[in-house]
Coordinates of C-alpha atoms in Angstrom, one line a residue:
M464 CA 0.3 -7.9 -20.0
T465 CA -0.5 -11.6 -20.7
V466 CA -0.4 -14.7 -18.9
V467 CA 2.4 -16.2 -20.9
E468 CA 4.2 -12.9 -20.6
A469 CA 3.7 -13.2 -16.8
L470 CA 5.3 -16.5 -16.1
E471 CA 7.5 -15.8 -18.4
R472 CA 8.9 -12.8 -16.0
I473 CA 8.5 -15.1 -12.9
G474 CA 9.9 -18.1 -14.3
R475 CA 13.5 -15.7 -15.1
L476 CA 13.0 -13.2 -12.1
D477 CA 11.7 -14.9 -9.0
P478 CA 14.9 -16.7 -8.5
E479 CA 16.5 -13.7 -7.5
L480 CA 13.7 -11.7 -6.1
C481 CA 11.7 -14.4 -4.4
A482 CA 8.2 -12.8 -4.8
F483 CA 6.5 -15.7 -5.0
I484 CA 5.5 -18.8 -2.7
E485 CA 3.8 -20.7 -5.4
V486 CA 3.5 -20.3 -9.2
W487 CA 0.3 -21.7 -11.0
P488 CA 1.3 -22.4 -14.5
E489 CA -0.7 -25.4 -15.7
Q490 CA -3.6 -23.7 -13.8
A491 CA -3.4 -20.3 -15.3
L492 CA -2.7 -21.3 -18.8
A493 CA -5.9 -23.5 -18.8
R494 CA -8.3 -21.1 -18.0
E495 CA -10.5 -20.0 -20.4
P496 CA -12.6 -17.0 -18.7
G497 CA -15.6 -16.0 -20.9
P498 CA -14.9 -13.3 -23.3
G499 CA -16.6 -9.8 -22.6
L500 CA -15.5 -9.9 -18.9
P501 CA -13.9 -6.8 -18.1
L502 CA -10.6 -8.4 -17.4
T503 CA -10.4 -11.2 -19.3
G504 CA -7.1 -12.8 -19.6
R505 CA -5.7 -10.1 -17.2
P506 CA -3.0 -11.8 -14.8
F507 CA -2.8 -11.2 -11.3
A508 CA -1.1 -12.6 -8.1
V509 CA -2.4 -12.8 -4.7
K510 CA -0.9 -12.5 -1.4
G511 CA -0.2 -15.4 0.5
R512 CA -1.5 -19.1 0.5
S513 CA -4.6 -18.6 1.9
G514 CA -5.0 -15.4 -1.0
I515 CA -6.8 -17.4 -3.7
H516 CA -9.6 -17.6 -1.3
S517 CA -10.3 -14.4 -0.3
Y518 CA -13.3 -12.0 -1.3
A519 CA -11.0 -9.8 -3.3
A520 CA -9.5 -13.3 -5.5
R521 CA -12.7 -14.4 -6.3
R522 CA -14.0 -11.1 -7.4
L523 CA -11.5 -10.9 -9.6
I524 CA -11.4 -14.2 -11.3
A525 CA -15.4 -13.8 -11.7
A526 CA -14.3 -10.6 -14.0
G527 CA -12.1 -13.1 -15.7
A528 CA -8.9 -12.2 -14.4
V529 CA -6.5 -15.2 -14.0
A530 CA -4.2 -16.2 -10.9
V531 CA -0.9 -16.8 -11.6
G532 CA 0.5 -17.5 -8.2
S533 CA 0.7 -16.8 -4.4
T534 CA 3.1 -13.7 -3.1
A535 CA 5.3 -14.2 -0.2
V536 CA 4.6 -13.0 3.5
P537 CA 6.7 -13.4 6.4
G538 CA 8.4 -16.6 7.1
P539 CA 8.3 -18.9 10.4
G540 CA 10.1 -17.2 12.9
T541 CA 10.7 -13.5 11.0
Q542 CA 9.0 -10.2 12.4
W543 CA 6.0 -9.2 10.5
Q544 CA 7.1 -6.1 10.0
T545 CA 10.2 -6.9 8.2
W546 CA 10.5 -9.6 4.9
G547 CA 8.6 -12.1 3.2
L548 CA 9.9 -16.0 2.6
G549 CA 9.6 -17.1 -1.3
A550 CA 9.8 -20.4 -2.6
H551 CA 13.4 -19.6 -3.2
G552 CA 14.4 -17.8 -0.1
R553 CA 14.5 -14.0 1.2
T554 CA 12.5 -11.7 -0.4
V555 CA 14.6 -9.1 -1.8
N556 CA 13.9 -5.3 -2.5
P557 CA 13.9 -5.1 -6.3
W558 CA 15.3 -1.7 -6.2
R559 CA 17.9 -2.6 -3.3
A560 CA 18.9 -6.6 -2.7
D561 CA 20.4 -5.5 0.6
R562 CA 17.5 -4.1 2.3
T563 CA 13.6 -5.3 2.9
P564 CA 10.9 -4.9 0.9
G565 CA 8.7 -4.1 3.5
G566 CA 5.2 -6.3 4.7
S567 CA 3.5 -7.9 5.1
S568 CA 2.5 -8.1 1.7
A569 CA 6.5 -8.3 0.5
G570 CA 5.9 -10.1 -2.7
S571 CA 3.1 -8.4 -3.9
A572 CA 4.5 -5.3 -3.8
V573 CA 7.9 -6.9 -5.6
A574 CA 6.2 -8.6 -8.1
V575 CA 4.1 -5.5 -9.3
A576 CA 7.0 -3.6 -9.5
A577 CA 9.5 -6.0 -10.8
G578 CA 6.9 -6.7 -13.9
M579 CA 5.8 -9.9 -13.0
V580 CA 2.2 -9.3 -12.5
G581 CA 0.3 -5.7 -13.1
L582 CA -1.8 -5.9 -10.0
A583 CA -1.4 -8.2 -6.9
T584 CA -3.9 -8.4 -3.9
G585 CA -2.9 -7.3 -0.1
S586 CA -4.3 -6.9 3.2
D587 CA -3.4 -4.2 5.4
G588 CA -3.9 -4.1 9.0
A589 CA -0.6 -1.7 10.1
G590 CA 0.8 -0.9 7.2
S591 CA 1.2 -4.0 5.2
V592 CA 0.2 -2.5 1.8
R593 CA 1.2 0.9 2.1
I594 CA 4.6 0.4 3.5
P595 CA 5.7 -2.2 0.7
A596 CA 4.5 0.0 -1.7
A597 CA 6.3 2.7 -0.6
W598 CA 9.5 0.9 -0.6
C599 CA 8.9 -0.7 -3.7
G600 CA 7.9 2.3 -5.6
V601 CA 4.5 1.1 -6.4
F602 CA 0.7 2.1 -5.8
G603 CA -0.7 0.6 -2.8
L604 CA -4.1 1.1 -1.4
K605 CA -5.7 -0.1 1.8
T606 CA -9.5 0.2 1.4
T607 CA -11.6 1.9 4.5
N608 CA -12.2 -0.8 7.1
G609 CA -15.2 -2.9 6.6
L610 CA -16.0 -1.7 3.2
L611 CA -14.8 -5.7 2.1
P612 CA -15.1 -8.8 3.8
S613 CA -12.0 -9.1 5.9
P614 CA -11.4 -12.6 8.0
D615 CA -9.7 -9.7 10.7
R616 CA -11.5 -10.2 13.8
T617 CA -9.9 -7.1 15.2
G618 CA -11.2 -5.2 12.8
L619 CA -7.9 -3.2 11.9
A620 CA -7.3 -5.2 8.6
S621 CA -8.7 -4.4 5.5
A622 CA -8.1 -5.4 1.9
G623 CA -5.8 -3.5 -0.6
V624 CA -4.3 -3.8 -3.7
L625 CA -1.0 -3.1 -5.0
T626 CA -0.5 -1.6 -9.0
R627 CA 1.9 0.1 -10.7
S628 CA 0.0 3.4 -10.7
A629 CA -3.0 4.7 -9.1
A630 CA -5.0 4.6 -12.4
D631 CA -4.2 0.3 -12.9
A632 CA -6.1 0.3 -9.6
R633 CA -9.5 1.2 -11.0
A634 CA -10.1 -2.0 -12.3
F635 CA -9.5 -3.5 -9.0
L636 CA -12.0 -1.6 -7.1
R637 CA -14.4 -1.6 -9.9
C638 CA -14.8 -5.4 -9.8
V639 CA -14.7 -5.6 -5.9
L640 CA -16.8 -2.8 -4.9
D641 CA -20.7 -3.1 -5.5
G642 CA -22.2 0.0 -6.4
Y643 CA -19.0 1.7 -8.1
E644 CA -19.6 4.9 -9.5
D645 CA -17.1 7.0 -11.4
V646 CA -16.3 10.3 -9.1
R647 CA -15.1 13.2 -10.2
V648 CA -12.7 15.4 -8.4
G649 CA -12.5 18.9 -8.3
L650 CA -8.4 20.3 -8.7
P651 CA -7.2 21.8 -6.9
V652 CA -7.9 19.3 -3.8
R653 CA -7.7 21.1 -0.4
A654 CA -4.9 19.3 1.8
R655 CA -3.1 19.8 4.4
W656 CA 0.5 18.4 5.3
S657 CA 2.1 16.7 8.0
A658 CA 5.5 15.0 8.2
D659 CA 5.1 12.9 11.3
L660 CA 1.5 13.3 12.4
G661 CA 3.1 14.9 15.6
F662 CA 4.9 11.9 17.3
A663 CA 6.8 9.9 14.8
R664 CA 10.6 10.2 14.2
T665 CA 10.6 10.9 10.6
D666 CA 14.1 10.7 8.9
P667 CA 14.9 13.9 7.3
E668 CA 15.8 12.5 3.9
V669 CA 12.7 10.8 3.8
E670 CA 10.5 13.7 4.7
S671 CA 12.1 16.1 2.2
V672 CA 11.5 13.5 -0.5
A673 CA 7.9 13.4 0.5
R674 CA 7.5 17.1 1.1
A675 CA 9.0 18.0 -2.4
A676 CA 6.5 15.9 -4.1
A677 CA 3.5 17.7 -1.6
E678 CA 5.0 21.0 -2.9
R679 CA 5.4 19.8 -6.9
L680 CA 1.2 19.1 -6.5
A681 CA 0.8 22.7 -5.1
A682 CA 2.7 23.9 -7.9
A683 CA 0.9 21.7 -10.4
G684 CA -2.8 22.9 -9.3
T685 CA -2.9 19.4 -7.8
V686 CA -3.8 20.6 -4.3
C687 CA -4.2 23.4 -2.1
L688 CA -1.8 22.9 0.6
D689 CA -3.1 24.0 4.1
E690 CA 0.2 24.9 5.9
R691 CA -1.8 24.6 9.5
P692 CA 0.1 21.8 11.4
F693 CA -1.9 18.7 12.1
A694 CA -1.3 16.1 14.8
L695 CA -2.6 13.1 16.1
L696 CA -2.0 11.0 19.6
D697 CA 0.7 8.5 19.1
P698 CA -1.5 5.2 18.3
R699 CA 1.1 2.3 18.9
Q700 CA -0.3 1.3 22.3
A701 CA -4.4 1.7 21.7
W702 CA -3.3 -0.5 18.2
E703 CA -1.5 -3.2 20.4
A704 CA -4.4 -3.1 22.7
V705 CA -7.1 -3.4 19.9
R706 CA -4.9 -6.5 18.3
R707 CA -4.4 -8.2 21.7
G708 CA -8.4 -8.4 22.2
E709 CA -8.3 -5.2 24.8
P710 CA -10.0 -2.2 22.8
S711 CA -10.9 -0.5 25.8
T712 CA -7.6 -0.1 27.0
G713 CA -6.6 2.1 24.6
A714 CA -10.1 3.4 23.8
A715 CA -9.2 7.0 25.0
V716 CA -6.5 7.6 22.6
R717 CA -8.6 6.1 19.5
G718 CA -11.4 8.3 20.6
E719 CA -9.5 11.6 21.1
N720 CA -7.8 10.6 17.3
D721 CA -11.3 10.1 15.9
R722 CA -12.5 13.6 16.6
R723 CA -9.1 15.2 15.1
L724 CA -9.6 13.2 12.5
D725 CA -13.5 14.4 12.2
A726 CA -12.8 17.7 12.4
L727 CA -9.8 18.0 9.7
F728 CA -11.9 16.1 6.9
S729 CA -15.0 18.8 8.1
D730 CA -12.9 21.2 6.1
T731 CA -10.0 19.3 4.0
E732 CA -10.3 16.5 1.5
L733 CA -6.9 15.1 1.9
L734 CA -4.3 14.7 4.2
L735 CA -0.7 14.2 3.2
T736 CA 2.4 12.4 4.8
P737 CA 5.1 10.5 4.3
A738 CA 4.1 6.5 3.6
T739 CA 6.8 5.5 6.3
P740 CA 8.9 8.1 8.8
N741 CA 12.3 5.4 7.3
R742 CA 13.9 4.3 4.3
P743 CA 13.7 0.4 4.1
H744 CA 16.2 -1.1 6.2
G745 CA 18.2 -4.1 6.1
H746 CA 17.6 -7.9 6.1
D747 CA 18.4 -8.0 9.8
G748 CA 15.1 -6.0 10.9
P749 CA 14.2 -2.7 11.9
G750 CA 15.7 -2.7 15.4
E751 CA 13.7 0.0 17.8
L752 CA 12.3 1.6 14.5
Y753 CA 8.7 1.5 13.7
S754 CA 7.6 1.4 9.9
T755 CA 4.3 1.4 10.8
A756 CA 4.2 4.8 13.0
L757 CA 2.6 6.9 9.7
T758 CA 0.0 4.0 8.8
W759 CA -1.4 2.6 11.7
A760 CA -3.5 5.5 12.7
F761 CA -5.7 5.1 10.3
N762 CA -6.1 1.2 10.4
L763 CA -7.5 2.2 13.8
S764 CA -9.5 5.1 12.6
G765 CA -10.6 2.7 9.5
H766 CA -9.9 5.7 6.8
P767 CA -8.8 4.9 3.4
A768 CA -5.2 5.6 2.8
A769 CA -2.8 4.9 -0.2
S770 CA 1.2 5.4 -0.8
I771 CA 2.3 6.8 -4.3
P772 CA 6.0 7.0 -5.5
A773 CA 7.3 10.1 -4.3
G774 CA 10.7 10.1 -5.7
F775 CA 14.2 8.1 -3.7
T776 CA 16.7 9.1 -0.9
S777 CA 20.2 9.9 -2.3
D778 CA 21.0 6.3 -1.5
G779 CA 18.5 4.9 -4.5
C780 CA 15.7 3.8 -1.8
P781 CA 12.1 4.4 -2.9
V782 CA 9.7 7.0 -0.5
G783 CA 6.2 7.0 -0.7
L784 CA 4.0 9.7 -0.2
Q785 CA 0.6 8.5 2.0
L786 CA -3.0 10.4 1.0
V787 CA -5.9 9.4 3.0
T788 CA -8.9 10.8 2.8
A789 CA -12.5 10.5 4.6
R790 CA -14.4 7.4 5.4
G791 CA -15.8 5.6 2.7
T792 CA -14.4 8.1 0.2
D793 CA -12.1 5.4 -1.7
I794 CA -13.4 6.4 -5.1
S795 CA -12.4 9.9 -4.6
L796 CA -9.0 9.0 -3.1
L797 CA -8.2 6.8 -6.0
E798 CA -9.0 9.5 -8.3
M799 CA -6.8 11.9 -6.1
A800 CA -3.8 9.7 -6.5
V801 CA -4.4 9.5 -10.0
A802 CA -4.3 13.2 -10.3
A803 CA -1.5 13.2 -7.2
E804 CA 0.6 11.1 -9.8
R805 CA 0.1 13.0 -12.6
G806 CA 1.1 16.0 -10.4
A807 CA 4.2 15.0 -9.0
H808 CA 5.6 14.1 -12.0
I809 CA 6.5 10.5 -11.4
V810 CA 8.9 8.3 -13.6
R811 CA 8.5 4.4 -13.6
P812 CA 11.6 2.8 -14.3
C813 CA 11.5 -1.3 -13.5
P814 CA 14.1 -2.1 -11.5
S815 CA 13.7 -5.6 -12.8
N816 CA 15.4 -4.8 -15.9
S817 CA 18.7 -4.6 -13.8
P818 CA 18.2 -6.2 -10.9
R819 CA 20.6 -5.1 -8.1

């Protein structure tokens, strides 16, 4: 996709989807990146008004990519878990306009799902990349905490990216990660499955769709599923304590979960769960549901995690399959995700061709 094509699609689709806060056509068209750079002329979007100043955006621009605009995040007075607020209004899910795209990287997920850009930056402090990726049917990666610079003083948030596929995310990681070296992943990968991590109230249909994707991976020889159950302690209060600046309050839960994850990854390469326990909710908010229930444990522990498309519920809502690997194995995780997307037989229709 060229910059001109990206700007045309944004101009045509964004008034309905409201994925962008700002679009920068003059600056994007005037930019002449040097020849021979790995991402020369490739359009991308950045999360939020400050996203252009992020470490990831600077590295992408240095690699020749062209920033075309900033994407929607929750607006003033909205709950951070729910929706985005773009220049034209409330950000909508491209599959179901009556549903939220998730947050807080809402606009980035919508922009990628609708084909307005092929890559958008995100950040993930509780699931803010993986949840919108799951609910918009795209790929989302949360990197290992501390791997890339982050302005979040709590240490919970890490840089991430949203793309149409895991293979498309390779370009991002190659450009932002110093010392990137290709990794070959031997198949089948040793994997464990958990529908609820021992505490989440997972929607039965969401669980069924995600589990079916895991079983397709096993049938394709991508993973070898170990059926032993795996559970963590509910991290909600520990996460909230860290966010308040009181890490000692949740230290016991955090320590126990770290021990369980260390034990898991001593003989297992991959943990599989649904990315969210629920399907996309309406724009009035999640109610008492915690969409973060299956994601924020890995912001506390620091593990890299990704969401790949797993399929759809009967009411047309995308479901994500979450992949988690050991700390610092981001490149291996990405390669596992590439193999998983092939093994799960992911079909990628573009919802923007006939927006609802």
